[in-house]
Amino acid sequence: MDLSGFSFIVYDRNGTIVYKSDGSDADSSYMDVPYHSVEVYYPTLCYTMIPVDLYSHETAYSYLESVRELPADAQVCALEIPGQKMFLVYAIGGDHLPEPSLKSARIKRYPLIYSLIDSIQTIDGNNKIILSVSEGIVHIVAAERGRFLFANSFPAEDDITALYFITSVVHQVMFNPELTAIYIKGKISNPFRTTLENYFSKVEFVK
């Protein structure tokens, strides 16, 4: 069973975590049972945010195509972000998207940025940024209290490049680094964490 490139969490019906893996030490017994549904979050640059008043199903493809190069077999999907008056428009397709070996009647696929957008809305605080670094891409979402300000992803093959984009976003949304909390989803190196702690008031990992 191939789980290369996947980290995953198994929840019970009450939302309690019963198993968690980064994919390297997967217990195959959890993979061999049928699931009601499976959500797959994958790192990609192929998405954009569109205000609700500008969005239409008919123009979603052209909006995305104008800002990102789409795979030849791209299927364009859209999600409305609750309470933010924004649509996340994204592409599914291309060789970058692996297929998880899981038994499920429904496999839902989302860009990784959607997981960050969803998570930041559950975090208390004023100036806050949540980020994830995966497969040479840094994904960044910024919010001020409950107000969504920014979401984008950038190619970043090393920590210096990732730091450049993080500090650029902080400047763009006009946050004071000394009053800004950084939340990290996933893994980063210890030296990179130390570097972030030198710039920002708080650096914390979230699930």
Short mmCIF file of C-alpha atoms in Angstrom, two decimals:
data_model
loop_
_atom_site.label_atom_id
_atom_site.label_comp_id
_atom_site.label_asym_id
_atom_site.label_seq_id
_atom_site.Cartn_x
_atom_site.Cartn_y
_atom_site.Cartn_z
CA MET A 1 0.00 0.00 0.00
CA ASP A 2 1.61 3.26 -1.13
CA LEU A 3 1.25 6.21 1.26
CA SER A 4 4.26 8.13 -0.06
CA GLY A 5 3.78 11.86 0.38
CA PHE A 6 0.80 11.57 2.70
CA SER A 7 0.37 12.49 6.34
CA PHE A 8 -3.01 11.70 7.82
CA ILE A 9 -5.21 11.69 10.89
CA VAL A 10 -8.01 9.27 11.63
CA TYR A 11 -10.95 10.63 13.67
CA ASP A 12 -13.80 8.73 15.27
CA ARG A 13 -17.44 9.80 15.01
CA ASN A 14 -16.99 12.21 17.95
CA GLY A 15 -14.06 13.99 16.31
CA THR A 16 -11.47 12.41 18.63
CA ILE A 17 -8.09 11.55 17.09
CA VAL A 18 -7.59 7.76 17.14
CA TYR A 19 -4.52 7.56 14.89
CA LYS A 20 -1.99 9.99 13.42
CA SER A 21 0.89 9.35 11.03
CA ASP A 22 3.31 11.29 8.83
CA GLY A 23 3.15 8.42 6.31
CA SER A 24 6.56 6.96 7.14
CA ASP A 25 5.28 4.69 9.93
CA ALA A 26 1.76 3.98 8.75
CA ASP A 27 -0.19 1.20 10.41
CA SER A 28 -1.75 -0.59 7.45
CA SER A 29 -4.66 -1.84 9.59
CA TYR A 30 -6.06 1.70 9.53
CA MET A 31 -5.77 1.78 5.76
CA ASP A 32 -7.55 -1.52 5.15
CA VAL A 33 -10.92 -0.52 6.59
CA PRO A 34 -13.59 1.37 4.64
CA TYR A 35 -14.15 5.04 5.52
CA HIS A 36 -17.27 7.09 5.03
CA SER A 37 -15.21 9.85 3.43
CA VAL A 38 -11.57 10.87 3.02
CA GLU A 39 -10.22 14.40 2.65
CA VAL A 40 -6.88 14.82 0.85
CA TYR A 41 -4.94 18.09 1.16
CA TYR A 42 -2.14 18.52 -1.36
CA PRO A 43 0.49 21.24 -1.85
CA THR A 44 -0.19 23.24 -5.00
CA LEU A 45 0.08 26.74 -6.44
CA CYS A 46 -2.98 26.23 -8.67
CA TYR A 47 -5.60 28.25 -6.82
CA THR A 48 -6.86 31.80 -6.40
CA MET A 49 -9.25 33.72 -4.15
CA ILE A 50 -12.25 35.50 -5.70
CA PRO A 51 -14.68 37.84 -3.86
CA VAL A 52 -18.23 36.52 -3.71
CA ASP A 53 -19.62 39.42 -5.73
CA LEU A 54 -17.21 38.70 -8.60
CA TYR A 55 -17.52 34.91 -8.62
CA SER A 56 -19.56 32.88 -11.05
CA HIS A 57 -19.32 29.21 -11.94
CA GLU A 58 -19.01 30.05 -15.63
CA THR A 59 -15.96 32.29 -15.20
CA ALA A 60 -14.11 30.32 -12.50
CA TYR A 61 -11.87 28.52 -15.00
CA SER A 62 -10.86 31.71 -16.81
CA TYR A 63 -10.13 33.49 -13.51
CA LEU A 64 -7.80 30.71 -12.41
CA GLU A 65 -6.20 30.33 -15.82
CA SER A 66 -5.36 34.04 -15.85
CA VAL A 67 -3.16 33.72 -12.74
CA ARG A 68 -1.90 30.13 -12.81
CA GLU A 69 -0.71 27.66 -15.42
CA LEU A 70 -3.20 24.81 -15.31
CA PRO A 71 -2.56 21.12 -16.04
CA ALA A 72 -3.99 19.93 -19.35
CA ASP A 73 -6.51 17.70 -17.57
CA ALA A 74 -7.41 20.25 -14.88
CA GLN A 75 -10.78 20.10 -13.21
CA VAL A 76 -11.60 23.48 -11.66
CA CYS A 77 -13.48 23.44 -8.35
CA ALA A 78 -14.65 26.15 -5.96
CA LEU A 79 -15.36 26.44 -2.24
CA GLU A 80 -16.99 29.36 -0.48
CA ILE A 81 -15.04 30.37 2.63
CA PRO A 82 -17.60 30.67 5.46
CA GLY A 83 -17.95 34.18 6.87
CA GLN A 84 -15.31 35.71 4.57
CA LYS A 85 -17.28 36.56 1.39
CA MET A 86 -14.63 34.79 -0.68
CA PHE A 87 -14.43 31.76 -2.95
CA LEU A 88 -11.37 29.54 -3.15
CA VAL A 89 -11.06 28.41 -6.78
CA TYR A 90 -8.58 25.59 -7.39
CA ALA A 91 -7.54 22.96 -9.90
CA ILE A 92 -7.48 19.19 -9.51
CA GLY A 93 -5.44 17.25 -12.02
CA GLY A 94 -1.92 16.73 -13.29
CA ASP A 95 0.88 14.45 -12.17
CA HIS A 96 1.42 16.39 -8.93
CA LEU A 97 -1.64 14.83 -7.29
CA PRO A 98 -1.02 11.29 -5.98
CA GLU A 99 -3.85 8.90 -5.28
CA PRO A 100 -4.14 7.67 -1.69
CA SER A 101 -4.63 3.94 -1.25
CA LEU A 102 -7.67 4.23 0.97
CA LYS A 103 -11.03 2.50 0.91
CA SER A 104 -13.68 5.17 0.72
CA ALA A 105 -16.81 5.88 -1.23
CA ARG A 106 -15.91 9.58 -1.28
CA ILE A 107 -12.45 11.09 -1.62
CA LYS A 108 -12.50 14.89 -1.46
CA ARG A 109 -9.43 16.78 -2.68
CA TYR A 110 -8.47 20.25 -1.50
CA PRO A 111 -5.38 22.44 -1.86
CA LEU A 112 -3.33 22.58 1.33
CA ILE A 113 -4.05 26.31 1.66
CA TYR A 114 -7.69 25.47 2.45
CA SER A 115 -6.58 23.59 5.58
CA LEU A 116 -4.72 26.71 6.73
CA ILE A 117 -7.67 29.02 6.00
CA ASP A 118 -9.91 26.71 7.98
CA SER A 119 -7.47 26.45 10.90
CA ILE A 120 -6.72 30.16 11.28
CA GLN A 121 -10.39 30.88 11.92
CA THR A 122 -10.24 28.72 15.07
CA ILE A 123 -7.18 30.49 16.53
CA ASP A 124 -7.70 33.37 18.95
CA GLY A 125 -5.62 36.52 18.73
CA ASN A 126 -5.16 39.75 16.82
CA ASN A 127 -2.31 39.64 14.29
CA LYS A 128 -1.82 36.02 13.31
CA ILE A 129 -0.20 34.10 10.48
CA ILE A 130 -0.44 30.39 9.84
CA LEU A 131 1.94 28.70 7.45
CA SER A 132 3.03 25.33 6.13
CA VAL A 133 6.12 24.33 4.18
CA SER A 134 5.71 21.31 1.94
CA GLU A 135 7.42 20.00 -1.21
CA GLY A 136 9.27 23.24 -1.91
CA ILE A 137 6.24 25.50 -1.39
CA VAL A 138 5.50 27.82 1.53
CA HIS A 139 1.77 28.39 2.11
CA ILE A 140 0.81 31.49 4.10
CA VAL A 141 -2.50 32.78 5.49
CA ALA A 142 -2.88 35.99 7.50
CA ALA A 143 -5.82 37.24 9.55
CA GLU A 144 -6.58 40.03 12.00
CA ARG A 145 -8.89 38.61 14.65
CA GLY A 146 -11.73 37.12 12.58
CA ARG A 147 -10.96 39.14 9.45
CA PHE A 148 -9.25 37.22 6.68
CA LEU A 149 -6.51 39.31 5.02
CA PHE A 150 -4.26 37.17 2.84
CA ALA A 151 -3.72 33.68 1.40
CA ASN A 152 -1.05 32.69 -1.07
CA SER A 153 1.65 30.11 -1.78
CA PHE A 154 5.17 30.65 -3.06
CA PRO A 155 7.96 28.40 -4.34
CA ALA A 156 10.58 28.16 -1.60
CA GLU A 157 13.29 25.52 -1.87
CA ASP A 158 15.10 26.70 1.26
CA ASP A 159 14.46 28.38 4.62
CA ILE A 160 15.90 31.73 3.53
CA THR A 161 13.44 31.99 0.65
CA ALA A 162 10.55 30.93 2.87
CA LEU A 163 11.52 33.58 5.44
CA TYR A 164 11.65 36.21 2.70
CA PHE A 165 8.06 35.48 1.66
CA ILE A 166 6.82 35.32 5.26
CA THR A 167 8.32 38.70 6.16
CA SER A 168 7.02 40.15 2.86
CA VAL A 169 3.49 39.06 3.75
CA VAL A 170 3.83 40.58 7.23
CA HIS A 171 4.85 43.86 5.61
CA GLN A 172 2.05 43.67 3.03
CA VAL A 173 -0.69 43.23 5.65
CA MET A 174 0.99 45.88 7.84
CA PHE A 175 1.55 43.69 10.90
CA ASN A 176 4.13 44.57 13.53
CA PRO A 177 6.41 41.48 13.81
CA GLU A 178 6.81 42.10 17.55
CA LEU A 179 3.04 41.72 17.95
CA THR A 180 2.52 38.94 15.40
CA ALA A 181 2.01 35.27 16.24
CA ILE A 182 3.21 32.61 13.80
CA TYR A 183 1.40 29.27 13.75
CA ILE A 184 2.94 26.34 11.89
CA LYS A 185 1.07 23.38 10.48
CA GLY A 186 3.33 20.45 9.66
CA LYS A 187 7.08 20.24 10.09
CA ILE A 188 9.92 22.74 9.83
CA SER A 189 13.56 22.43 10.85
CA ASN A 190 14.62 23.47 14.34
CA PRO A 191 17.00 26.14 12.98
CA PHE A 192 14.16 27.65 10.94
CA ARG A 193 11.93 27.70 14.00
CA THR A 194 14.67 29.50 15.94
CA THR A 195 14.98 32.06 13.14
CA LEU A 196 11.23 32.73 13.22
CA GLU A 197 11.33 33.12 17.01
CA ASN A 198 13.92 35.87 16.54
CA TYR A 199 11.50 37.82 14.32
CA PHE A 200 8.06 37.25 15.84
CA SER A 201 6.40 37.42 19.25
CA LYS A 202 5.27 33.78 19.26
CA VAL A 203 5.91 30.67 17.18
CA GLU A 204 3.66 27.71 17.84
CA PHE A 205 2.75 24.44 16.13
CA VAL A 206 -0.91 23.60 15.49
CA LYS A 207 -2.65 20.44 14.33
#
